PDB file of C-alpha atoms in Angstrom:
ATOM      1  CA  UNK X1444      24.837 -52.720 -37.840  1.00 40.00           C
ATOM      2  CA  UNK X1445      27.580 -50.564 -39.418  1.00 40.00           C
ATOM      3  CA  UNK X1446      31.174 -52.149 -39.643  1.00 35.00           C
ATOM      4  CA  UNK X1447      32.293 -49.467 -36.882  1.00 42.00           C
ATOM      5  CA  UNK X1448      29.395 -51.007 -34.555  1.00 44.00           C
ATOM      6  CA  UNK X1449      30.632 -54.639 -35.729  1.00 35.00           C
ATOM      7  CA  UNK X1450      34.359 -54.546 -35.488  1.00 35.00           C
ATOM      8  CA  UNK X1451      33.726 -52.735 -32.026  1.00 45.00           C
ATOM      9  CA  UNK X1452      31.156 -55.579 -30.873  1.00 44.00           C
ATOM     10  CA  UNK X1453      33.202 -57.748 -32.138  1.00 38.00           C
ATOM     11  CA  UNK X1454      36.350 -57.691 -30.892  1.00 45.00           C
ATOM     12  CA  UNK X1455      35.108 -56.465 -27.727  1.00 47.00           C
ATOM     13  CA  UNK X1456      34.606 -60.309 -27.680  1.00 51.00           C
ATOM     14  CA  UNK X1457      37.229 -61.963 -28.610  1.00 49.00           C
ATOM     15  CA  UNK X1458      38.163 -62.134 -24.594  1.00 52.00           C
ATOM     16  CA  UNK X1459      35.849 -64.413 -24.478  1.00 57.00           C
ATOM     17  CA  UNK X1460      37.892 -66.991 -26.229  1.00 44.00           C
ATOM     18  CA  UNK X1461      41.099 -66.969 -23.976  1.00 59.00           C
ATOM     19  CA  UNK X1462      39.282 -68.313 -20.880  1.00 66.00           C
ATOM     20  CA  UNK X1463      40.591 -71.433 -20.404  1.00 63.00           C
ATOM     21  CA  UNK X1464      39.304 -74.187 -21.743  1.00 57.00           C
ATOM     22  CA  UNK X1465      36.987 -76.655 -19.672  1.00 54.00           C
ATOM     23  CA  UNK X1466      39.137 -79.267 -17.239  1.00 49.00           C
ATOM     24  CA  UNK X1467      39.148 -82.584 -17.680  1.00 40.00           C
ATOM     25  CA  UNK X1468      35.920 -83.080 -15.453  1.00 48.00           C
ATOM     26  CA  UNK X1469      33.335 -84.772 -16.809  1.00 48.00           C
ATOM     27  CA  UNK X1470      30.730 -83.295 -19.116  1.00 54.00           C
ATOM     28  CA  UNK X1471      28.342 -84.163 -16.274  1.00 62.00           C
ATOM     29  CA  UNK X1472      29.847 -82.197 -13.518  1.00 90.00           C
ATOM     30  CA  UNK X1473      29.116 -78.729 -12.027  1.00 96.00           C
ATOM     31  CA  UNK X1474      31.647 -76.699 -13.281  1.00 98.00           C
ATOM     32  CA  UNK X1475      33.292 -74.172 -10.811  1.00 98.00           C
ATOM     33  CA  UNK X1476      32.484 -71.378 -13.493  1.00 98.00           C
ATOM     34  CA  UNK X1477      29.935 -70.692 -16.542  1.00 98.00           C
ATOM     35  CA  UNK X1478      30.499 -68.520 -19.381  1.00 98.00           C
ATOM     36  CA  UNK X1479      27.809 -67.805 -21.640  1.00 99.00           C
ATOM     37  CA  UNK X1480      27.546 -65.418 -24.641  1.00 98.00           C
ATOM     38  CA  UNK X1481      25.877 -64.424 -27.731  1.00 98.00           C
ATOM     39  CA  UNK X1482      22.185 -64.515 -26.472  1.00 98.00           C
ATOM     40  CA  UNK X1483      19.539 -62.553 -24.364  1.00 98.00           C
ATOM     41  CA  UNK X1484      20.620 -61.869 -20.436  1.00 99.00           C
ATOM     42  CA  UNK X1485      17.394 -63.660 -19.143  1.00 99.00           C
ATOM     43  CA  UNK X1486      18.695 -66.905 -21.898  1.00 99.00           C
ATOM     44  CA  UNK X1487      21.536 -66.539 -20.973  1.00 99.00           C
ATOM     45  CA  UNK X1488      20.982 -67.050 -17.386  1.00 99.00           C
ATOM     46  CA  UNK X1489      18.505 -69.603 -18.184  1.00 99.00           C
ATOM     47  CA  UNK X1490      21.838 -71.560 -19.303  1.00 99.00           C
ATOM     48  CA  UNK X1491      24.185 -70.853 -16.764  1.00 99.00           C
ATOM     49  CA  UNK X1492      21.950 -71.616 -14.239  1.00 99.00           C
ATOM     50  CA  UNK X1493      21.287 -74.942 -15.428  1.00 98.00           C
ATOM     51  CA  UNK X1494      24.930 -75.420 -16.082  1.00 98.00           C
ATOM     52  CA  UNK X1495      25.580 -75.502 -12.348  1.00 98.00           C
ATOM     53  CA  UNK X1496      22.816 -77.734 -10.804  1.00 98.00           C
ATOM     54  CA  UNK X1497      19.336 -75.651 -11.323  1.00 98.00           C
ATOM     55  CA  UNK X1498      18.396 -72.709  -8.779  1.00 99.00           C
ATOM     56  CA  UNK X1499      16.769 -75.241  -6.545  1.00 98.00           C
ATOM     57  CA  UNK X1500      20.931 -75.706  -6.173  1.00 98.00           C
ATOM     58  CA  UNK X1501      20.608 -72.491  -4.301  1.00 99.00           C
ATOM     59  CA  UNK X1502      17.440 -71.546  -2.834  1.00 99.00           C
ATOM     60  CA  UNK X1503      16.044 -73.724  -1.180  1.00 98.00           C
ATOM     61  CA  UNK X1504      12.032 -73.813  -0.184  1.00 98.00           C
ATOM     62  CA  UNK X1505      10.861 -71.157   1.855  1.00 99.00           C
ATOM     63  CA  UNK X1506      14.115 -69.579   1.511  1.00 99.00           C
ATOM     64  CA  UNK X1507      13.793 -65.550   1.954  1.00 99.00           C
ATOM     65  CA  UNK X1508      16.470 -64.737  -0.669  1.00 99.00           C
ATOM     66  CA  UNK X1509      18.068 -61.211  -1.428  1.00 99.00           C
ATOM     67  CA  UNK X1510      19.157 -60.222  -4.716  1.00 99.00           C
ATOM     68  CA  UNK X1511      21.949 -57.686  -4.715  1.00 98.00           C
ATOM     69  CA  UNK X1512      21.720 -56.308  -8.493  1.00 98.00           C
ATOM     70  CA  UNK X1513      23.647 -52.266  -8.973  1.00 96.00           C
ATOM     71  CA  UNK X1514      21.365 -49.582  -9.315  1.00 94.00           C
ATOM     72  CA  UNK X1515      23.652 -46.972  -7.947  1.00 87.00           C
ATOM     73  CA  UNK X1516      23.127 -44.321 -10.642  1.00 88.00           C
ATOM     74  CA  UNK X1517      20.309 -42.515 -12.179  1.00 89.00           C
ATOM     75  CA  UNK X1518      20.256 -43.458 -15.996  1.00 90.00           C
ATOM     76  CA  UNK X1519      18.736 -46.349 -18.526  1.00 91.00           C
ATOM     77  CA  UNK X1520      19.459 -49.291 -19.168  1.00 92.00           C
ATOM     78  CA  UNK X1521      21.895 -47.996 -22.445  1.00 93.00           C
ATOM     79  CA  UNK X1522      24.553 -46.408 -20.069  1.00 93.00           C
ATOM     80  CA  UNK X1523      25.584 -49.916 -19.242  1.00 92.00           C
ATOM     81  CA  UNK X1524      25.930 -48.329 -14.891  1.00 91.00           C
ATOM     82  CA  UNK X1525      23.346 -50.668 -13.559  1.00 95.00           C
ATOM     83  CA  UNK X1526      22.448 -54.051 -13.900  1.00 98.00           C
ATOM     84  CA  UNK X1527      20.185 -55.320 -16.522  1.00 98.00           C
ATOM     85  CA  UNK X1528      16.837 -55.056 -15.411  1.00 98.00           C
ATOM     86  CA  UNK X1529      15.639 -58.629 -18.063  1.00 99.00           C
ATOM     87  CA  UNK X1530      18.581 -60.022 -15.988  1.00 99.00           C
ATOM     88  CA  UNK X1531      17.528 -59.306 -12.572  1.00 99.00           C
ATOM     89  CA  UNK X1532      13.465 -59.733 -13.462  1.00 99.00           C
ATOM     90  CA  UNK X1533      14.848 -63.392 -14.368  1.00 99.00           C
ATOM     91  CA  UNK X1534      16.773 -64.106 -11.753  1.00 99.00           C
ATOM     92  CA  UNK X1535      13.494 -63.344  -9.540  1.00 99.00           C
ATOM     93  CA  UNK X1536      11.254 -64.956 -11.348  1.00 99.00           C
ATOM     94  CA  UNK X1537      14.007 -68.519 -10.955  1.00 99.00           C
ATOM     95  CA  UNK X1538      14.192 -68.211  -7.047  1.00 99.00           C
ATOM     96  CA  UNK X1539       9.755 -67.488  -7.389  1.00 99.00           C
ATOM     97  CA  UNK X1540       9.863 -70.700  -9.063  1.00 99.00           C
ATOM     98  CA  UNK X1541      12.046 -72.961  -6.927  1.00 99.00           C
ATOM     99  CA  UNK X1542       9.438 -72.004  -3.342  1.00 99.00           C
ATOM    100  CA  UNK X1543      11.401 -69.139  -2.377  1.00 99.00           C
ATOM    101  CA  UNK X1544       9.272 -67.363   0.398  1.00 99.00           C
ATOM    102  CA  UNK X1545      10.347 -63.661  -0.406  1.00 98.00           C
ATOM    103  CA  UNK X1546      12.885 -61.769  -2.746  1.00 99.00           C
ATOM    104  CA  UNK X1547      13.533 -58.796  -2.040  1.00 99.00           C
ATOM    105  CA  UNK X1548      16.423 -56.668  -4.303  1.00 98.00           C
ATOM    106  CA  UNK X1549      17.853 -53.540  -3.386  1.00 92.00           C
ATOM    107  CA  UNK X1550      21.051 -51.842  -3.138  1.00 95.00           C
ATOM    108  CA  UNK X1551      22.184 -48.627  -1.398  1.00 93.00           C
ATOM    109  CA  UNK X1552      22.171 -45.941  -4.692  1.00 88.00           C
ATOM    110  CA  UNK X1553      25.628 -43.766  -5.290  1.00 78.00           C
ATOM    111  CA  UNK X1554      25.036 -40.148  -3.520  1.00 67.00           C
ATOM    112  CA  UNK X1555      21.546 -40.571  -5.895  1.00 64.00           C
ATOM    113  CA  UNK X1556      17.726 -40.529  -5.013  1.00 84.00           C
ATOM    114  CA  UNK X1557      16.949 -44.082  -4.165  1.00 87.00           C
ATOM    115  CA  UNK X1558      13.295 -44.131  -6.607  1.00 90.00           C
ATOM    116  CA  UNK X1559      14.894 -42.471  -9.168  1.00 93.00           C
ATOM    117  CA  UNK X1560      17.507 -45.103  -9.249  1.00 93.00           C
ATOM    118  CA  UNK X1561      15.588 -47.751  -9.347  1.00 93.00           C
ATOM    119  CA  UNK X1562      12.201 -46.433 -11.786  1.00 95.00           C
ATOM    120  CA  UNK X1563      15.294 -44.776 -14.503  1.00 94.00           C
ATOM    121  CA  UNK X1564      17.143 -47.553 -13.690  1.00 95.00           C
ATOM    122  CA  UNK X1565      14.201 -50.181 -15.255  1.00 96.00           C
ATOM    123  CA  UNK X1566      15.059 -52.015 -12.365  1.00 97.00           C
ATOM    124  CA  UNK X1567      12.381 -51.565  -9.544  1.00 96.00           C
ATOM    125  CA  UNK X1568       9.618 -52.138 -12.297  1.00 97.00           C
ATOM    126  CA  UNK X1569      11.336 -54.732 -13.735  1.00 98.00           C
ATOM    127  CA  UNK X1570      11.046 -56.392 -10.272  1.00 98.00           C
ATOM    128  CA  UNK X1571       8.308 -55.700  -9.088  1.00 98.00           C
ATOM    129  CA  UNK X1572       6.913 -57.562 -12.137  1.00 98.00           C
ATOM    130  CA  UNK X1573       8.755 -60.734 -11.176  1.00 99.00           C
ATOM    131  CA  UNK X1574       6.825 -60.297  -7.805  1.00 99.00           C
ATOM    132  CA  UNK X1575      10.079 -59.122  -5.687  1.00 99.00           C
ATOM    133  CA  UNK X1576      10.237 -56.571  -2.583  1.00 98.00           C
ATOM    134  CA  UNK X1577      11.746 -53.474  -3.530  1.00 97.00           C
ATOM    135  CA  UNK X1578      13.618 -53.009   0.379  1.00 95.00           C
ATOM    136  CA  UNK X1579      14.056 -49.064   1.808  1.00 90.00           C
ATOM    137  CA  UNK X1580      18.350 -48.740   1.653  1.00 91.00           C
ATOM    138  CA  UNK X1581      18.760 -45.008   2.463  1.00 88.00           C
ATOM    139  CA  UNK X1582      17.814 -44.929   6.035  1.00 91.00           C
ATOM    140  CA  UNK X1583      21.270 -45.517   8.673  1.00 94.00           C
ATOM    141  CA  UNK X1584      17.887 -47.103  10.783  1.00 96.00           C
ATOM    142  CA  UNK X1585      17.904 -50.050   8.307  1.00 96.00           C
ATOM    143  CA  UNK X1586      22.180 -51.122   9.260  1.00 97.00           C
ATOM    144  CA  UNK X1587      23.896 -53.162  11.570  1.00 98.00           C
ATOM    145  CA  UNK X1588      27.267 -52.882  13.089  1.00 97.00           C
ATOM    146  CA  UNK X1589      29.167 -55.737  12.612  1.00 97.00           C
ATOM    147  CA  UNK X1590      32.869 -56.623  13.172  1.00 98.00           C
ATOM    148  CA  UNK X1591      34.612 -58.510  10.444  1.00 97.00           C
ATOM    149  CA  UNK X1592      36.770 -61.354  11.757  1.00 97.00           C
ATOM    150  CA  UNK X1593      40.106 -61.153   9.900  1.00 96.00           C
ATOM    151  CA  UNK X1594      39.799 -58.050   7.561  1.00 96.00           C
ATOM    152  CA  UNK X1595      42.843 -56.387   7.274  1.00 94.00           C
ATOM    153  CA  UNK X1596      41.347 -53.186   6.882  1.00 94.00           C
ATOM    154  CA  UNK X1597      37.326 -53.064   7.582  1.00 94.00           C
ATOM    155  CA  UNK X1598      37.182 -54.118  10.704  1.00 95.00           C
ATOM    156  CA  UNK X1599      34.166 -53.139  11.593  1.00 95.00           C
ATOM    157  CA  UNK X1600      31.084 -51.698   8.921  1.00 96.00           C
ATOM    158  CA  UNK X1601      26.912 -51.012   9.054  1.00 97.00           C
ATOM    159  CA  UNK X1602      25.526 -53.693   6.707  1.00 97.00           C
ATOM    160  CA  UNK X1603      22.382 -54.051   5.970  1.00 98.00           C
ATOM    161  CA  UNK X1604      20.000 -55.945   7.707  1.00 98.00           C
ATOM    162  CA  UNK X1605      18.671 -57.941   5.133  1.00 97.00           C
ATOM    163  CA  UNK X1606      22.003 -59.064   4.214  1.00 97.00           C
ATOM    164  CA  UNK X1607      22.568 -60.086   7.204  1.00 97.00           C
ATOM    165  CA  UNK X1608      19.639 -62.104   7.907  1.00 97.00           C
ATOM    166  CA  UNK X1609      18.593 -63.251   5.013  1.00 98.00           C
ATOM    167  CA  UNK X1610      19.149 -67.058   3.700  1.00 99.00           C
ATOM    168  CA  UNK X1611      19.978 -66.569   0.863  1.00 99.00           C
ATOM    169  CA  UNK X1612      22.204 -63.832  -1.480  1.00 99.00           C
ATOM    170  CA  UNK X1613      22.575 -63.662  -4.952  1.00 99.00           C
ATOM    171  CA  UNK X1614      24.819 -60.909  -6.298  1.00 99.00           C
ATOM    172  CA  UNK X1615      24.672 -59.173  -9.855  1.00 99.00           C
ATOM    173  CA  UNK X1616      27.384 -57.144 -10.779  1.00 98.00           C
ATOM    174  CA  UNK X1617      27.344 -54.835 -13.821  1.00 98.00           C
ATOM    175  CA  UNK X1618      30.957 -55.370 -15.306  1.00 98.00           C
ATOM    176  CA  UNK X1619      32.297 -51.927 -16.075  1.00 96.00           C
ATOM    177  CA  UNK X1620      35.756 -50.033 -15.742  1.00 95.00           C
ATOM    178  CA  UNK X1621      36.149 -48.047 -12.371  1.00 90.00           C
ATOM    179  CA  UNK X1622      38.182 -45.323 -11.571  1.00 84.00           C
ATOM    180  CA  UNK X1623      39.263 -45.945  -7.680  1.00 86.00           C
ATOM    181  CA  UNK X1624      38.691 -49.952  -7.977  1.00 90.00           C
ATOM    182  CA  UNK X1625      40.165 -50.446 -11.899  1.00 91.00           C
ATOM    183  CA  UNK X1626      37.210 -52.800 -12.008  1.00 95.00           C
ATOM    184  CA  UNK X1627      33.794 -52.839 -10.758  1.00 96.00           C
ATOM    185  CA  UNK X1628      32.711 -56.513 -10.285  1.00 98.00           C
ATOM    186  CA  UNK X1629      31.157 -59.093  -7.648  1.00 98.00           C
ATOM    187  CA  UNK X1630      32.956 -58.119  -4.715  1.00 98.00           C
ATOM    188  CA  UNK X1631      32.664 -54.240  -5.904  1.00 96.00           C
ATOM    189  CA  UNK X1632      29.087 -54.756  -5.559  1.00 97.00           C
ATOM    190  CA  UNK X1633      28.795 -55.697  -2.690  1.00 97.00           C
ATOM    191  CA  UNK X1634      29.718 -52.206  -1.333  1.00 95.00           C
ATOM    192  CA  UNK X1635      26.077 -51.464  -1.767  1.00 95.00           C
ATOM    193  CA  UNK X1636      25.419 -53.858   0.913  1.00 97.00           C
ATOM    194  CA  UNK X1637      26.807 -50.798   3.440  1.00 96.00           C
ATOM    195  CA  UNK X1638      25.809 -47.633   5.051  1.00 94.00           C
ATOM    196  CA  UNK X1639      28.598 -45.578   4.660  1.00 90.00           C
ATOM    197  CA  UNK X1640      31.282 -45.946   2.134  1.00 84.00           C
ATOM    198  CA  UNK X1641      33.620 -43.924   3.461  1.00 82.00           C
ATOM    199  CA  UNK X1642      34.734 -46.655   5.752  1.00 80.00           C
ATOM    200  CA  UNK X1643      36.187 -48.708   2.627  1.00 86.00           C
ATOM    201  CA  UNK X1644      37.798 -45.411   1.613  1.00 79.00           C
ATOM    202  CA  UNK X1645      39.480 -44.444   4.786  1.00 76.00           C
ATOM    203  CA  UNK X1646      43.683 -44.455   4.324  1.00 72.00           C
ATOM    204  CA  UNK X1647      44.053 -45.637   1.246  1.00 77.00           C
ATOM    205  CA  UNK X1648      42.316 -49.221   1.584  1.00 87.00           C
ATOM    206  CA  UNK X1649      39.886 -49.471  -1.110  1.00 94.00           C
ATOM    207  CA  UNK X1650      41.390 -53.051  -2.610  1.00 94.00           C
ATOM    208  CA  UNK X1651      41.567 -53.633   1.195  1.00 95.00           C
ATOM    209  CA  UNK X1652      38.382 -53.058   2.017  1.00 95.00           C
ATOM    210  CA  UNK X1653      36.479 -54.860  -0.626  1.00 96.00           C
ATOM    211  CA  UNK X1654      38.088 -58.006  -0.536  1.00 97.00           C
ATOM    212  CA  UNK X1655      37.699 -57.936   3.540  1.00 97.00           C
ATOM    213  CA  UNK X1656      33.534 -57.488   3.281  1.00 97.00           C
ATOM    214  CA  UNK X1657      33.353 -60.969   2.071  1.00 98.00           C
ATOM    215  CA  UNK X1658      34.669 -62.365   4.981  1.00 98.00           C
ATOM    216  CA  UNK X1659      31.838 -61.093   6.502  1.00 98.00           C
ATOM    217  CA  UNK X1660      29.260 -61.915   4.085  1.00 97.00           C
ATOM    218  CA  UNK X1661      29.910 -64.286   0.706  1.00 97.00           C
ATOM    219  CA  UNK X1662      27.119 -65.247  -1.556  1.00 99.00           C
ATOM    220  CA  UNK X1663      25.963 -68.025  -3.060  1.00 99.00           C
ATOM    221  CA  UNK X1664      25.476 -67.411  -6.674  1.00 99.00           C
ATOM    222  CA  UNK X1665      27.426 -64.391  -8.413  1.00 99.00           C
ATOM    223  CA  UNK X1666      26.005 -63.568 -11.910  1.00 99.00           C
ATOM    224  CA  UNK X1667      28.021 -61.047 -13.873  1.00 99.00           C
ATOM    225  CA  UNK X1668      25.866 -59.071 -15.968  1.00 99.00           C
ATOM    226  CA  UNK X1669      28.344 -58.755 -19.049  1.00 98.00           C
ATOM    227  CA  UNK X1670      25.722 -57.875 -21.894  1.00 98.00           C
ATOM    228  CA  UNK X1671      26.289 -53.829 -21.727  1.00 98.00           C
ATOM    229  CA  UNK X1672      30.522 -53.699 -20.623  1.00 97.00           C
ATOM    230  CA  UNK X1673      31.965 -50.063 -19.318  1.00 95.00           C
ATOM    231  CA  UNK X1674      35.051 -50.344 -21.040  1.00 96.00           C
ATOM    232  CA  UNK X1675      36.722 -46.651 -19.728  1.00 93.00           C
ATOM    233  CA  UNK X1676      35.931 -43.815 -17.579  1.00 89.00           C
ATOM    234  CA  UNK X1677      33.559 -45.317 -15.021  1.00 82.00           C
ATOM    235  CA  UNK X1678      31.195 -45.172 -12.819  1.00 80.00           C
ATOM    236  CA  UNK X1679      30.263 -41.408 -13.511  1.00 77.00           C
ATOM    237  CA  UNK X1680      31.715 -40.273 -16.636  1.00 82.00           C
ATOM    238  CA  UNK X1681      31.487 -42.977 -19.299  1.00 86.00           C
ATOM    239  CA  UNK X1682      30.632 -41.878 -22.762  1.00 92.00           C
ATOM    240  CA  UNK X1683      28.077 -43.656 -25.616  1.00 92.00           C
ATOM    241  CA  UNK X1684      31.751 -44.839 -27.370  1.00 95.00           C
ATOM    242  CA  UNK X1685      33.060 -45.759 -23.558  1.00 94.00           C
ATOM    243  CA  UNK X1686      29.979 -49.123 -22.931  1.00 96.00           C
ATOM    244  CA  UNK X1687      30.998 -52.216 -25.542  1.00 97.00           C
ATOM    245  CA  UNK X1688      27.929 -54.461 -26.454  1.00 97.00           C
ATOM    246  CA  UNK X1689      29.350 -57.978 -25.374  1.00 98.00           C
ATOM    247  CA  UNK X1690      25.870 -60.542 -24.819  1.00 98.00           C
ATOM    248  CA  UNK X1691      28.171 -61.955 -21.865  1.00 99.00           C
ATOM    249  CA  UNK X1692      27.286 -63.247 -18.797  1.00 99.00           C
ATOM    250  CA  UNK X1693      29.624 -65.263 -16.136  1.00 99.00           C
ATOM    251  CA  UNK X1694      28.387 -67.085 -13.302  1.00 99.00           C
ATOM    252  CA  UNK X1695      29.816 -69.040 -10.240  1.00 99.00           C
ATOM    253  CA  UNK X1696      29.830 -69.509  -6.787  1.00 99.00           C
ATOM    254  CA  UNK X1697      32.996 -68.533  -6.293  1.00 99.00           C
ATOM    255  CA  UNK X1698      32.979 -64.133  -6.125  1.00 99.00           C
ATOM    256  CA  UNK X1699      37.168 -64.272  -6.487  1.00 98.00           C
ATOM    257  CA  UNK X1700      36.588 -66.863  -9.689  1.00 98.00           C
ATOM    258  CA  UNK X1701      34.008 -64.940 -11.357  1.00 99.00           C
ATOM    259  CA  UNK X1702      35.746 -61.416 -10.476  1.00 98.00           C
ATOM    260  CA  UNK X1703      39.156 -62.302 -12.133  1.00 97.00           C
ATOM    261  CA  UNK X1704      37.422 -64.044 -14.769  1.00 98.00           C
ATOM    262  CA  UNK X1705      36.068 -60.983 -15.998  1.00 98.00           C
ATOM    263  CA  UNK X1706      38.081 -58.670 -15.277  1.00 97.00           C
ATOM    264  CA  UNK X1707      40.146 -59.776 -18.380  1.00 96.00           C
ATOM    265  CA  UNK X1708      36.790 -58.674 -21.018  1.00 97.00           C
ATOM    266  CA  UNK X1709      37.687 -55.154 -19.587  1.00 95.00           C
ATOM    267  CA  UNK X1710      41.072 -53.554 -21.150  1.00 92.00           C
ATOM    268  CA  UNK X1711      44.554 -54.312 -19.928  1.00 90.00           C
ATOM    269  CA  UNK X1712      44.804 -51.176 -17.706  1.00 82.00           C
ATOM    270  CA  UNK X1713      41.567 -52.557 -15.425  1.00 85.00           C
ATOM    271  CA  UNK X1714      43.397 -56.407 -15.231  1.00 87.00           C
ATOM    272  CA  UNK X1715      45.696 -55.033 -12.278  1.00 79.00           C
ATOM    273  CA  UNK X1716      42.326 -55.010  -9.839  1.00 90.00           C
ATOM    274  CA  UNK X1717      44.221 -55.019  -6.523  1.00 93.00           C
ATOM    275  CA  UNK X1718      40.927 -56.576  -4.308  1.00 96.00           C
ATOM    276  CA  UNK X1719      41.127 -59.633  -6.367  1.00 97.00           C
ATOM    277  CA  UNK X1720      45.007 -61.044  -5.545  1.00 96.00           C
ATOM    278  CA  UNK X1721      43.734 -59.898  -1.779  1.00 97.00           C
ATOM    279  CA  UNK X1722      40.430 -61.644  -1.700  1.00 98.00           C
ATOM    280  CA  UNK X1723      42.699 -64.927  -3.403  1.00 97.00           C
ATOM    281  CA  UNK X1724      45.645 -64.060  -0.176  1.00 97.00           C
ATOM    282  CA  UNK X1725      42.921 -64.676   2.204  1.00 98.00           C
ATOM    283  CA  UNK X1726      41.156 -67.706   1.237  1.00 98.00           C
ATOM    284  CA  UNK X1727      37.705 -66.074  -0.051  1.00 98.00           C
ATOM    285  CA  UNK X1728      38.620 -67.742  -2.964  1.00 98.00           C
ATOM    286  CA  UNK X1729      40.428 -68.795  -6.002  1.00 98.00           C
ATOM    287  CA  UNK X1730      41.806 -66.281  -9.082  1.00 97.00           C
ATOM    288  CA  UNK X1731      44.143 -69.076 -10.701  1.00 97.00           C
ATOM    289  CA  UNK X1732      41.154 -69.967 -13.693  1.00 97.00           C
ATOM    290  CA  UNK X1733      43.894 -72.312 -14.973  1.00 96.00           C
ATOM    291  CA  UNK X1734      43.176 -75.091 -11.998  1.00 96.00           C
ATOM    292  CA  UNK X1735      39.153 -74.208 -12.174  1.00 97.00           C
ATOM    293  CA  UNK X1736      36.325 -76.150 -13.959  1.00 97.00           C
ATOM    294  CA  UNK X1737      34.777 -73.554 -16.816  1.00 98.00           C
ATOM    295  CA  UNK X1738      32.264 -73.890 -18.803  1.00 98.00           C
ATOM    296  CA  UNK X1739      31.633 -71.693 -22.064  1.00 98.00           C
ATOM    297  CA  UNK X1740      28.590 -72.078 -23.441  1.00 98.00           C
ATOM    298  CA  UNK X1741      27.451 -69.983 -26.512  1.00 98.00           C
ATOM    299  CA  UNK X1742      23.856 -69.578 -27.792  1.00 98.00           C
TER     300      UNK X1742
END
């Protein structure tokens, strides 16, 4: 590895070390959040899910599961624009091994053709190889309007039927900088569950809307892919030099906590992603990492 690339990789990994230490809870207890580093996506997932009590804790036999990666862009895995297909494949395999009846994978792609996004990202072939069903998401007929009780700004939204009907929702975002939201992580990834993204942007309501959606449906499990991370110019204008190999993964049942931890891996300008604090204020989850049991694992 060239010296410049080595320094970029190791320096980028440093924030992992400043996450709060594991609390005084016994090592055998299930932590609130797991952070894994220095492994391949599938191996890091295996260690994280083991620490969280095993996949059967989240996926009962006979369950219908939706796995929601970020598949928004017609770009290869090296771009860091989409969730790593190796991770998606392993999550699907784990769900089926746990006895899931069906596992669906889908994303409402961002202004680009769904088929091309699924193929170029590598997620489509990987998910199918693992036994998943690739769900259609590019037609309004698959979406149902729902009211969101207690929402500050996003009072009504058209949501994909699978999000409403599935037994289990597993959210697998890729960590990246985002020009509008400052950071695109677990909560932001759920924008791919709705039909019209303009509803989020109306009258400057983006951050409130991102957090409001979680009042309607929170994933049972959030797995943040931080293997390749877009540090700047995301999501559309990132250059190769903006993408850093961090080889990390974070997992939690708490969507606010996992966002609060993952955002620390981005540059300081992303740390003020307002939707994280707004979600904490709405009692969707906790952003105070000092009060959480965090387990750090190095492979």
